[in-house]
Coordinates of C-alpha atoms in Angstrom, one line a residue:
M1 CA -28.0 11.1 24.7
L2 CA -27.8 7.3 25.1
S3 CA -31.5 6.9 25.2
V4 CA -31.9 9.0 22.0
F5 CA -29.3 6.9 20.3
C6 CA -31.0 3.7 21.4
A7 CA -34.3 4.9 20.2
F8 CA -32.8 5.9 16.8
R9 CA -31.2 2.5 16.6
R10 CA -34.5 0.7 17.2
L11 CA -36.0 2.9 14.4
L12 CA -33.2 2.0 12.0
S13 CA -33.6 -1.7 12.9
A14 CA -37.3 -1.6 12.1
V15 CA -37.2 0.4 8.8
L16 CA -33.9 -0.1 7.1
P17 CA -34.1 -3.9 6.6
R18 CA -37.1 -3.5 4.3
V19 CA -35.4 -0.7 2.3
L20 CA -31.7 -1.2 2.0
G21 CA -30.9 -4.6 3.6
R22 CA -28.4 -5.6 6.2
A23 CA -25.3 -4.0 4.7
C24 CA -26.8 -0.5 4.7
R25 CA -28.3 -0.9 8.1
A26 CA -24.9 -1.8 9.6
L27 CA -23.3 1.1 7.7
A28 CA -25.9 3.5 9.0
L29 CA -25.5 2.3 12.6
G30 CA -21.8 2.8 12.2
A31 CA -22.3 6.3 10.9
C32 CA -24.5 7.2 13.9
L33 CA -21.9 5.7 16.3
V34 CA -19.0 7.6 14.7
A35 CA -20.9 10.8 14.6
A36 CA -21.9 10.4 18.3
L37 CA -18.3 9.7 19.3
V38 CA -17.0 12.7 17.2
F39 CA -19.4 15.1 18.8
W40 CA -19.0 13.6 22.3
C41 CA -15.2 13.7 22.1
G42 CA -15.2 17.2 20.6
G43 CA -17.6 18.6 23.2
A44 CA -15.8 17.2 26.2
G45 CA -13.0 19.8 26.1
A46 CA -15.1 22.8 25.1
A47 CA -14.5 26.1 26.9
S48 CA -16.4 29.4 26.8
A49 CA -14.9 32.2 24.9
G50 CA -12.8 34.7 26.9
R51 CA -10.4 37.6 26.6
Q52 CA -7.4 35.4 27.5
V53 CA -6.2 31.8 27.2
E54 CA -5.2 30.8 30.7
L55 CA -2.7 28.0 30.8
T56 CA -3.5 26.2 34.1
D57 CA -2.6 22.6 33.4
A58 CA 0.7 21.5 31.8
N59 CA -0.8 18.1 30.9
R60 CA -3.3 19.3 28.3
S61 CA -3.4 21.3 25.1
Y62 CA -5.2 24.6 24.8
P63 CA -7.0 25.5 21.6
L64 CA -6.5 29.2 20.9
G65 CA -10.1 29.9 19.9
S66 CA -11.1 30.4 23.5
G67 CA -9.2 33.7 23.7
M68 CA -9.0 34.7 20.0
W69 CA -9.7 38.0 18.2
L70 CA -10.2 37.8 14.5
L71 CA -9.7 40.4 11.7
P72 CA -10.5 39.4 8.0
D73 CA -7.9 40.4 5.4
P74 CA -9.8 39.5 2.2
D75 CA -7.2 41.1 -0.1
D76 CA -4.1 40.2 1.9
G77 CA -3.2 43.9 2.2
L78 CA -2.7 44.4 6.0
D79 CA 0.8 44.4 7.5
F80 CA 1.5 44.0 11.2
E81 CA 1.3 47.7 12.0
A82 CA -2.1 48.0 10.2
A83 CA -3.3 44.9 12.2
R84 CA -2.2 46.5 15.5
A85 CA -3.9 49.7 14.6
A86 CA -7.0 47.9 13.7
F87 CA -7.1 46.2 17.1
S88 CA -6.6 49.5 18.8
A89 CA -9.5 50.8 16.8
G90 CA -11.7 47.9 17.9
K91 CA -12.0 46.4 14.4
F92 CA -11.1 42.9 15.6
T93 CA -14.0 40.6 16.4
E94 CA -14.0 38.4 19.5
V95 CA -14.3 34.8 18.6
Q96 CA -17.1 32.9 20.3
S97 CA -16.0 29.4 19.3
E98 CA -13.1 27.1 20.3
R99 CA -12.5 26.4 16.6
P100 CA -13.1 29.6 14.6
R101 CA -13.8 29.5 10.9
L102 CA -12.3 31.5 8.2
D103 CA -14.1 32.4 5.0
F104 CA -12.9 30.5 2.0
K105 CA -13.0 33.7 0.0
W106 CA -10.5 35.5 2.2
K107 CA -6.9 35.5 1.0
A108 CA -5.7 36.0 4.6
A109 CA -6.8 36.8 8.1
W110 CA -5.2 38.2 11.3
V111 CA -5.6 36.5 14.6
R112 CA -4.7 37.9 18.0
V113 CA -4.4 35.8 21.2
E114 CA -3.6 36.7 24.8
L115 CA -1.8 34.1 26.9
V116 CA -1.3 33.9 30.6
N117 CA 0.8 31.0 32.0
R118 CA -0.6 29.9 35.4
T119 CA 1.9 27.0 35.8
A120 CA 5.5 26.7 36.7
V121 CA 6.5 25.4 33.2
R122 CA 8.1 28.2 31.1
Q123 CA 8.6 26.4 27.8
W124 CA 5.5 26.1 25.7
R125 CA 4.9 25.3 22.0
F126 CA 2.5 26.8 19.5
W127 CA 1.6 24.3 16.8
Q128 CA -0.7 24.4 13.8
P129 CA -1.4 20.8 12.8
H130 CA -3.1 19.6 9.7
P131 CA -4.7 21.1 7.8
M132 CA -1.9 23.6 7.4
P133 CA -2.2 27.0 5.7
D134 CA 0.2 28.0 3.0
Y135 CA 1.8 30.6 5.3
I136 CA 1.7 31.8 8.9
E137 CA 3.4 35.1 10.0
S138 CA 3.7 35.4 13.8
Y139 CA 4.5 38.3 16.2
F140 CA 5.0 37.5 19.9
A141 CA 5.6 39.8 22.8
L142 CA 5.7 39.5 26.7
E143 CA 4.8 41.8 29.5
D144 CA 1.9 44.2 29.6
A145 CA 0.6 42.7 26.3
R146 CA -2.5 44.8 26.3
S147 CA -0.7 48.1 25.9
E148 CA 1.3 47.1 22.9
K149 CA 3.0 50.5 22.7
D150 CA 6.4 49.3 21.5
A151 CA 6.3 47.3 18.3
G152 CA 9.9 46.5 18.7
R153 CA 9.2 44.1 21.6
F154 CA 7.5 41.7 19.2
Q155 CA 9.4 38.7 18.0
H156 CA 8.7 38.1 14.3
L157 CA 8.7 34.7 12.6
E158 CA 7.4 33.4 9.3
L159 CA 6.3 29.8 8.7
F160 CA 5.8 28.3 5.3
S161 CA 4.0 25.0 4.9
R162 CA 6.1 24.1 1.9
H163 CA 9.2 24.0 4.2
A164 CA 7.5 21.8 6.8
P165 CA 9.4 18.6 5.9
T166 CA 12.8 20.1 6.7
R167 CA 12.3 23.2 9.0
Y168 CA 9.5 22.3 11.3
P169 CA 9.6 19.1 13.5
R170 CA 6.9 16.5 13.5
R171 CA 3.3 17.6 13.4
G172 CA 2.8 20.8 11.4
L173 CA 4.0 24.3 11.9
T174 CA 5.4 25.1 15.4
I175 CA 6.7 28.1 17.3
E176 CA 8.7 27.9 20.5
L177 CA 7.2 30.2 23.2
E178 CA 8.8 31.1 26.6
L179 CA 6.0 32.1 29.0
P180 CA 7.0 33.2 32.5
P181 CA 4.5 32.4 35.1
N182 CA 1.6 34.9 35.6
T183 CA 3.0 37.2 32.9
P184 CA 0.6 38.2 30.1
A185 CA 1.7 37.7 26.5
V186 CA 0.2 38.5 23.2
L187 CA 0.5 36.6 19.9
Y188 CA -0.4 38.0 16.5
L189 CA -0.8 35.4 13.7
K190 CA -1.5 36.1 10.0
Y191 CA -2.9 33.1 8.2
R192 CA -2.6 33.0 4.5
G193 CA -3.9 30.3 2.1
R194 CA -6.9 27.9 1.8
L195 CA -7.6 27.2 5.4
Q196 CA -11.1 27.4 6.7
A197 CA -10.6 26.4 10.4
V198 CA -7.9 27.6 12.7
T199 CA -6.9 24.5 14.6
A200 CA -3.8 26.0 16.4
E201 CA -3.0 24.9 19.9
V202 CA -0.6 25.7 22.7
S203 CA 0.9 23.0 24.9
T204 CA 4.0 22.0 26.8
H205 CA 6.8 20.0 25.1
E206 CA 5.8 16.9 27.1
R207 CA 2.2 17.1 26.0
F208 CA 3.3 17.8 22.4
D209 CA 5.6 14.7 22.5
S210 CA 2.9 12.5 23.9
S211 CA 0.4 13.5 21.2
Y212 CA 3.2 13.0 18.7
S213 CA 3.8 9.5 20.0
L214 CA 0.1 8.7 19.4
A215 CA 0.4 10.1 16.0
Q216 CA 3.4 8.0 15.2
L217 CA 1.5 4.9 16.4
A218 CA -1.6 5.8 14.3
H219 CA 0.5 6.5 11.2
G220 CA 2.5 3.3 11.8
V221 CA -0.6 1.2 11.9
F222 CA -2.0 3.0 8.8
Y223 CA 1.1 2.7 6.7
G224 CA 1.7 -0.9 7.9
T225 CA -1.8 -1.9 6.8
L226 CA -1.5 -0.3 3.4
L227 CA 2.0 -1.7 2.8
A228 CA 0.8 -5.2 3.8
L229 CA -2.2 -5.0 1.5
L230 CA 0.0 -3.5 -1.3
F231 CA 2.6 -6.3 -1.3
Y232 CA 0.0 -9.0 -0.7
N233 CA -2.0 -8.0 -3.7
L234 CA 1.1 -7.4 -5.8
V235 CA 2.1 -11.0 -5.2
L236 CA -1.4 -12.1 -6.2
F237 CA -1.2 -9.9 -9.3
F238 CA 2.0 -11.6 -10.5
S239 CA 0.8 -15.1 -9.4
L240 CA -2.7 -14.9 -10.9
R241 CA -2.0 -12.5 -13.8
D242 CA -5.3 -10.8 -13.0
A243 CA -5.4 -7.1 -14.0
A244 CA -7.9 -6.3 -11.2
Y245 CA -5.1 -6.8 -8.7
G246 CA -2.9 -4.5 -10.7
Y247 CA -5.4 -1.7 -10.6
Y248 CA -5.9 -2.3 -6.9
V249 CA -2.1 -2.0 -6.4
V250 CA -2.1 1.3 -8.4
H251 CA -5.0 2.6 -6.3
V252 CA -3.5 1.7 -2.9
G253 CA 0.0 2.6 -4.0
S254 CA -0.9 6.1 -5.2
T255 CA -3.0 6.7 -2.1
L256 CA -0.1 5.6 0.0
F257 CA 2.2 7.9 -1.9
F258 CA -0.2 10.8 -1.4
F259 CA -0.2 10.4 2.4
F260 CA 3.5 9.7 2.5
V261 CA 4.2 13.1 0.8
R262 CA 1.6 14.8 3.0
N263 CA 3.1 13.4 6.2
A264 CA 6.7 13.1 5.2
H265 CA 7.9 15.2 8.1
I266 CA 6.1 13.1 10.7
G267 CA 8.4 10.1 10.6
E268 CA 11.6 12.3 10.8
V269 CA 13.3 9.8 8.5
P270 CA 16.1 11.5 6.5
F271 CA 15.1 10.1 3.1
A272 CA 11.4 10.9 3.8
I273 CA 12.2 14.5 4.7
G274 CA 14.4 15.0 1.7
F275 CA 11.8 13.4 -0.6
G276 CA 9.1 15.6 0.8
E277 CA 11.2 18.7 0.2
F278 CA 11.8 17.7 -3.3
I279 CA 8.1 17.1 -4.0
A280 CA 7.3 20.4 -2.4
Q281 CA 9.2 22.3 -5.2
R282 CA 6.6 21.1 -7.8
W283 CA 3.6 20.2 -5.6
E284 CA 1.1 21.3 -8.2
L285 CA 2.3 18.7 -10.8
T286 CA 2.8 16.1 -8.1
T287 CA -0.8 16.7 -6.9
V288 CA -2.1 16.2 -10.5
I289 CA -0.1 13.1 -11.0
V290 CA -1.2 11.5 -7.8
H291 CA -4.8 12.4 -8.5
W292 CA -4.5 10.9 -11.9
M293 CA -3.0 7.6 -10.7
I294 CA -5.8 7.4 -8.0
I295 CA -8.5 7.8 -10.7
I296 CA -6.8 5.3 -13.0
G297 CA -6.7 2.8 -10.1
V298 CA -10.3 3.4 -9.0
T299 CA -11.9 3.3 -12.4
G300 CA -9.8 0.4 -13.7
F301 CA -10.5 -1.6 -10.5
F302 CA -14.2 -1.0 -10.8
R303 CA -14.3 -2.0 -14.5
L304 CA -12.5 -5.3 -13.9
L305 CA -14.2 -6.1 -10.6
F306 CA -17.7 -5.9 -12.1
S307 CA -16.7 -6.8 -15.7
T308 CA -18.5 -3.7 -17.0
R309 CA -17.3 -4.3 -20.5
I310 CA -19.6 -7.4 -20.6
I311 CA -22.5 -6.3 -18.4
A312 CA -22.5 -2.6 -19.1
P313 CA -20.5 -1.5 -22.2
R314 CA -21.7 2.1 -22.1
L315 CA -20.7 2.5 -18.5
D316 CA -17.4 1.0 -19.3
R317 CA -16.7 3.6 -21.9
V318 CA -17.7 6.5 -19.5
L319 CA -15.2 5.2 -16.9
K320 CA -12.5 5.1 -19.6
Y321 CA -13.1 8.7 -20.4
I322 CA -13.1 9.7 -16.7
A323 CA -9.7 7.9 -16.3
I324 CA -8.0 10.2 -18.9
S325 CA -9.7 13.4 -17.8
P326 CA -6.8 14.6 -15.5
L327 CA -4.8 15.0 -18.6
I328 CA -6.4 18.4 -18.9
A329 CA -5.2 19.3 -15.5
A330 CA -1.6 18.1 -16.3
I331 CA -1.6 20.3 -19.4
T332 CA -2.8 23.3 -17.4
V333 CA 0.0 22.8 -14.9
L334 CA 2.6 22.6 -17.6
L335 CA 1.4 25.6 -19.6
T336 CA 0.3 27.9 -16.8
D337 CA 1.4 28.9 -13.3
G338 CA -0.5 25.8 -12.0
R339 CA -3.0 27.6 -9.8
F340 CA -6.0 25.7 -11.3
G341 CA -4.3 22.4 -12.1
D342 CA -4.8 20.8 -8.7
S343 CA -8.4 22.0 -8.7
L344 CA -9.1 20.5 -12.1
A345 CA -7.4 17.2 -11.0
G346 CA -9.5 17.3 -7.8
L347 CA -12.7 17.8 -9.8
S348 CA -11.7 14.8 -12.1
Q349 CA -11.1 12.7 -9.0
L350 CA -14.5 13.8 -7.6
A351 CA -16.2 12.9 -10.9
G352 CA -14.5 9.5 -10.8
F353 CA -15.6 8.8 -7.2
V354 CA -19.2 9.9 -8.0
A355 CA -19.2 7.7 -11.1
V356 CA -18.0 4.6 -9.5
L357 CA -20.3 5.1 -6.4
S358 CA -23.4 5.7 -8.5
S359 CA -22.5 2.8 -10.8
G360 CA -22.1 0.5 -7.8
I361 CA -25.5 1.5 -6.5
W362 CA -27.0 0.9 -10.0
L363 CA -25.3 -2.6 -10.2
W364 CA -26.7 -3.4 -6.8
L365 CA -30.2 -2.3 -7.4
K366 CA -30.6 -3.3 -11.1
K367 CA -28.2 -6.2 -11.6
R368 CA -28.1 -7.6 -8.0
H369 CA -24.4 -8.0 -8.4
P370 CA -23.0 -10.0 -5.5
L371 CA -19.9 -7.8 -5.1
A372 CA -21.8 -4.5 -5.0
P373 CA -22.6 -4.6 -1.2
I374 CA -19.0 -5.0 -0.2
Y375 CA -17.8 -2.4 -2.7
L376 CA -20.5 0.1 -1.5
T377 CA -19.7 -0.5 2.1
A378 CA -16.0 0.3 1.4
W379 CA -16.9 3.5 -0.4
F380 CA -19.5 4.6 2.1
A381 CA -17.0 4.1 5.0
L382 CA -14.5 6.2 3.1
L383 CA -17.1 8.9 2.4
L384 CA -18.3 8.9 6.0
V385 CA -14.9 9.5 7.6
S386 CA -13.7 11.8 4.8
S387 CA -16.8 13.9 5.4
A388 CA -15.9 14.1 9.0
Y389 CA -12.5 15.3 8.1
V390 CA -13.8 17.9 5.7
M391 CA -16.3 19.2 8.3
R392 CA -13.4 19.5 10.7
Y393 CA -11.5 21.4 8.0
F394 CA -14.4 23.9 7.7
G395 CA -14.8 24.1 11.4
V396 CA -18.1 22.3 11.6
L397 CA -16.7 19.4 13.7
P398 CA -14.1 19.8 16.4
Y399 CA -10.5 19.0 16.1
N400 CA -9.8 15.7 18.1
L401 CA -8.3 12.3 17.6
W402 CA -11.3 11.0 15.6
T403 CA -11.4 13.8 13.1
E404 CA -7.6 14.1 12.9
F405 CA -7.1 10.6 11.7
A406 CA -10.4 10.3 9.8
P407 CA -8.7 10.1 6.3
Q408 CA -6.4 7.3 7.5
V409 CA -9.2 5.4 9.0
G410 CA -11.3 5.8 5.9
V411 CA -8.6 4.9 3.4
G412 CA -7.5 1.9 5.6
S413 CA -11.1 0.7 5.8
E414 CA -11.6 1.1 2.1
A415 CA -8.4 -0.7 1.3
V416 CA -9.2 -3.7 3.6
L417 CA -12.8 -4.0 2.3
L418 CA -11.7 -3.8 -1.3
S419 CA -9.2 -6.5 -0.7
F420 CA -12.0 -8.6 0.7
A421 CA -14.0 -7.8 -2.4
L422 CA -11.1 -9.1 -4.5
A423 CA -10.9 -12.2 -2.4
Y424 CA -14.7 -12.7 -2.8
R425 CA -14.3 -12.1 -6.5
V426 CA -11.7 -14.9 -6.7
R427 CA -14.1 -17.1 -4.8
L428 CA -16.9 -16.3 -7.2
L429 CA -14.7 -16.9 -10.2
Q430 CA -13.6 -20.3 -8.7
S431 CA -17.2 -21.2 -8.1
E432 CA -18.1 -20.2 -11.7
K433 CA -15.1 -22.2 -12.9
A434 CA -16.2 -25.2 -10.8
K435 CA -19.7 -24.9 -12.1
A436 CA -18.5 -24.7 -15.7
Q437 CA -16.3 -27.7 -15.2
E438 CA -19.2 -29.6 -13.6
E439 CA -21.4 -28.7 -16.6
A440 CA -18.6 -29.8 -18.9
R441 CA -18.3 -33.1 -17.1
N442 CA -22.1 -33.6 -17.3
V443 CA -22.0 -32.9 -21.0
R444 CA -19.2 -35.3 -21.5
A445 CA -21.0 -38.0 -19.5
E446 CA -24.2 -37.5 -21.4
R447 CA -22.2 -37.7 -24.7
D448 CA -20.5 -40.9 -23.5
V449 CA -23.9 -42.4 -22.5
R450 CA -25.3 -41.4 -25.9
L451 CA -22.3 -42.9 -27.8
A452 CA -22.6 -46.1 -25.7
Q453 CA -26.3 -46.4 -26.5
E454 CA -25.6 -45.8 -30.2
R455 CA -22.9 -48.5 -30.1
A456 CA -25.2 -50.9 -28.4
L457 CA -27.9 -50.2 -30.8
G458 CA -25.5 -50.7 -33.7
L459 CA -24.3 -54.0 -32.2
T460 CA -27.9 -55.2 -31.8
R461 CA -28.7 -54.4 -35.3
M462 CA -25.5 -56.1 -36.5
M463 CA -26.3 -59.2 -34.5
E464 CA -29.9 -59.2 -35.8
A465 CA -28.5 -58.9 -39.3
T466 CA -26.0 -61.7 -38.7
D467 CA -28.7 -64.0 -37.2
A468 CA -31.0 -63.3 -40.2
E469 CA -28.1 -64.2 -42.5
R470 CA -27.4 -67.4 -40.7
R471 CA -31.0 -68.4 -40.9
R472 CA -31.1 -67.6 -44.6
V473 CA -27.9 -69.7 -45.2
A474 CA -29.4 -72.6 -43.1
R475 CA -32.6 -72.4 -45.0
D476 CA -30.8 -72.4 -48.3
L477 CA -28.7 -75.4 -47.2
H478 CA -31.7 -77.2 -45.9
D479 CA -34.0 -76.4 -48.7
G480 CA -31.6 -76.2 -51.6
L481 CA -28.4 -78.4 -51.2
G482 CA -30.1 -80.8 -48.8
Q483 CA -32.9 -81.5 -51.3
L484 CA -30.5 -82.0 -54.1
L485 CA -28.4 -84.4 -52.2
S486 CA -31.5 -86.3 -51.0
G487 CA -32.7 -86.5 -54.7
A488 CA -29.3 -87.7 -55.8
K489 CA -29.3 -90.4 -53.1
A490 CA -32.7 -91.6 -54.2
L491 CA -31.6 -91.9 -57.8
V492 CA -28.5 -93.9 -56.7
E493 CA -30.7 -96.2 -54.6
R494 CA -33.0 -96.9 -57.5
Q495 CA -30.0 -97.4 -59.8
K496 CA -28.5 -99.8 -57.3
L497 CA -31.7 -101.9 -57.3
A498 CA -31.9 -101.9 -61.1
S499 CA -28.3 -103.1 -61.6
S500 CA -27.9 -105.5 -58.7
E501 CA -27.0 -108.3 -61.2
S502 CA -24.0 -106.5 -62.7
V503 CA -20.6 -107.4 -61.3
G504 CA -18.8 -104.7 -59.3
Q505 CA -21.3 -101.9 -60.0
P506 CA -23.3 -102.3 -56.8
E507 CA -20.2 -101.8 -54.7
E508 CA -19.5 -98.5 -56.5
L509 CA -23.0 -97.3 -56.1
E510 CA -22.9 -98.3 -52.5
R511 CA -19.9 -96.0 -52.0
V512 CA -21.6 -93.2 -53.8
S513 CA -24.7 -93.7 -51.6
D514 CA -22.6 -93.6 -48.5
L515 CA -20.9 -90.3 -49.6
L516 CA -24.3 -88.7 -50.4
Q517 CA -25.6 -89.8 -47.0
Q518 CA -22.6 -88.2 -45.3
G519 CA -23.2 -85.0 -47.4
I520 CA -26.8 -85.0 -46.4
Q521 CA -25.9 -85.4 -42.7
E522 CA -23.2 -82.7 -42.9
T523 CA -25.7 -80.3 -44.6
R524 CA -28.3 -81.0 -41.9
S525 CA -25.7 -80.5 -39.1
I526 CA -24.6 -77.2 -40.6
S527 CA -28.2 -76.1 -41.1
H528 CA -29.1 -76.9 -37.6
G529 CA -26.0 -75.2 -36.2
L530 CA -26.8 -72.0 -38.1

């Protein structure tokens, strides 16, 4: 098997990088690994079908399929006496599988198991873990179980899954059995409800408690992870005021609520048990509301994560319509007996999941959106492990630790990866903001340079105009006023020569000549200075 897996891994390594890229290759390898572990772990404890279930080891659990006889009851019309008569008439079928399947169309089915205790331990426990049927009716008798002549020897007990939070401890529906050593016993079980795989087991109390401790640890890790992510993103929602975190909180919170209601009896906490019992009274309406909240969270988160209103307006409108589709299921539950309400809500949720998954693939292939690979990895991880759980539910895969906690693993992986997607989205938004700020700074710098150049050009032009004006004034002074003063001085000099004989007049002309000479020099100085 290891060589086949290695060869398949080499084939994936050679082909997938060209087609789907690194993200899908890692996802496919993970799928192969999980499938191999599921089948390997499931096949390790397989046993051949027999007429009896022999309890030889007090440290292990015994699936009842190895010694089971099955009688379909499609119309739920057979009582215990009719079932015993049918077995005496040979109408029961010997089961050839450790995990027998029941047809989904059957309303009920009768199961007969013969037990022989080969150990010294007398106290054993029958338990039907998840998935639980709606109802189990049991008949148990000791001593000479094959004859079954006296129906009064059978102990009768009815188990209802809706009473699991308060009446049945820990993991599912349980029946206490006292099996003396080497004494044959017979157990009749009537399963009623939508259960496709009988996953019942018989084990000692110690074995049951050890498996319960592991279940507590697994559920503690699961709920702790979801609660941490829930409060962390709730703080980010109030800090950043980003609606994407709000839809993430709605999605994770509603999923956490769903699993809390589903496993309320596991924790054995008083408020959890009472709350689960309260929810069980109107489980149809509760199921619809939880499905609705999950759809609102999933579609709203997708729309804001990828900004579909901007890049894909039509897709955004489709997702809005899907988000309100469970309203039909809610109306159905309120106006009818509620038989179809949870189914309609489930179909709406399935439509929402298919829509966001196909939309994510489209955004990856067509738009090359950077968040699409992380989002698709989260959803494919959820679909992978959920498919394993569903296949276990229908009896295709065995009941083991991997398939039992597959929903928790899938939901936890999806929540963690979607939280990474939100963190990466914030990083992208910060990068876009920094880029926009850098572009704004560049625009401002270019504008400042342009304004400085314009101011410099204006100053140059103004200086040139001022210089031209100075030259004009200097020229006017030199050519205009200077010439006039020079002409006036020449006239004074000539008048001074002509009237040199007059008394006192030459002195006055001398002073006028000096003043004109000073005016000429000042005019020349100003002209040269300009």
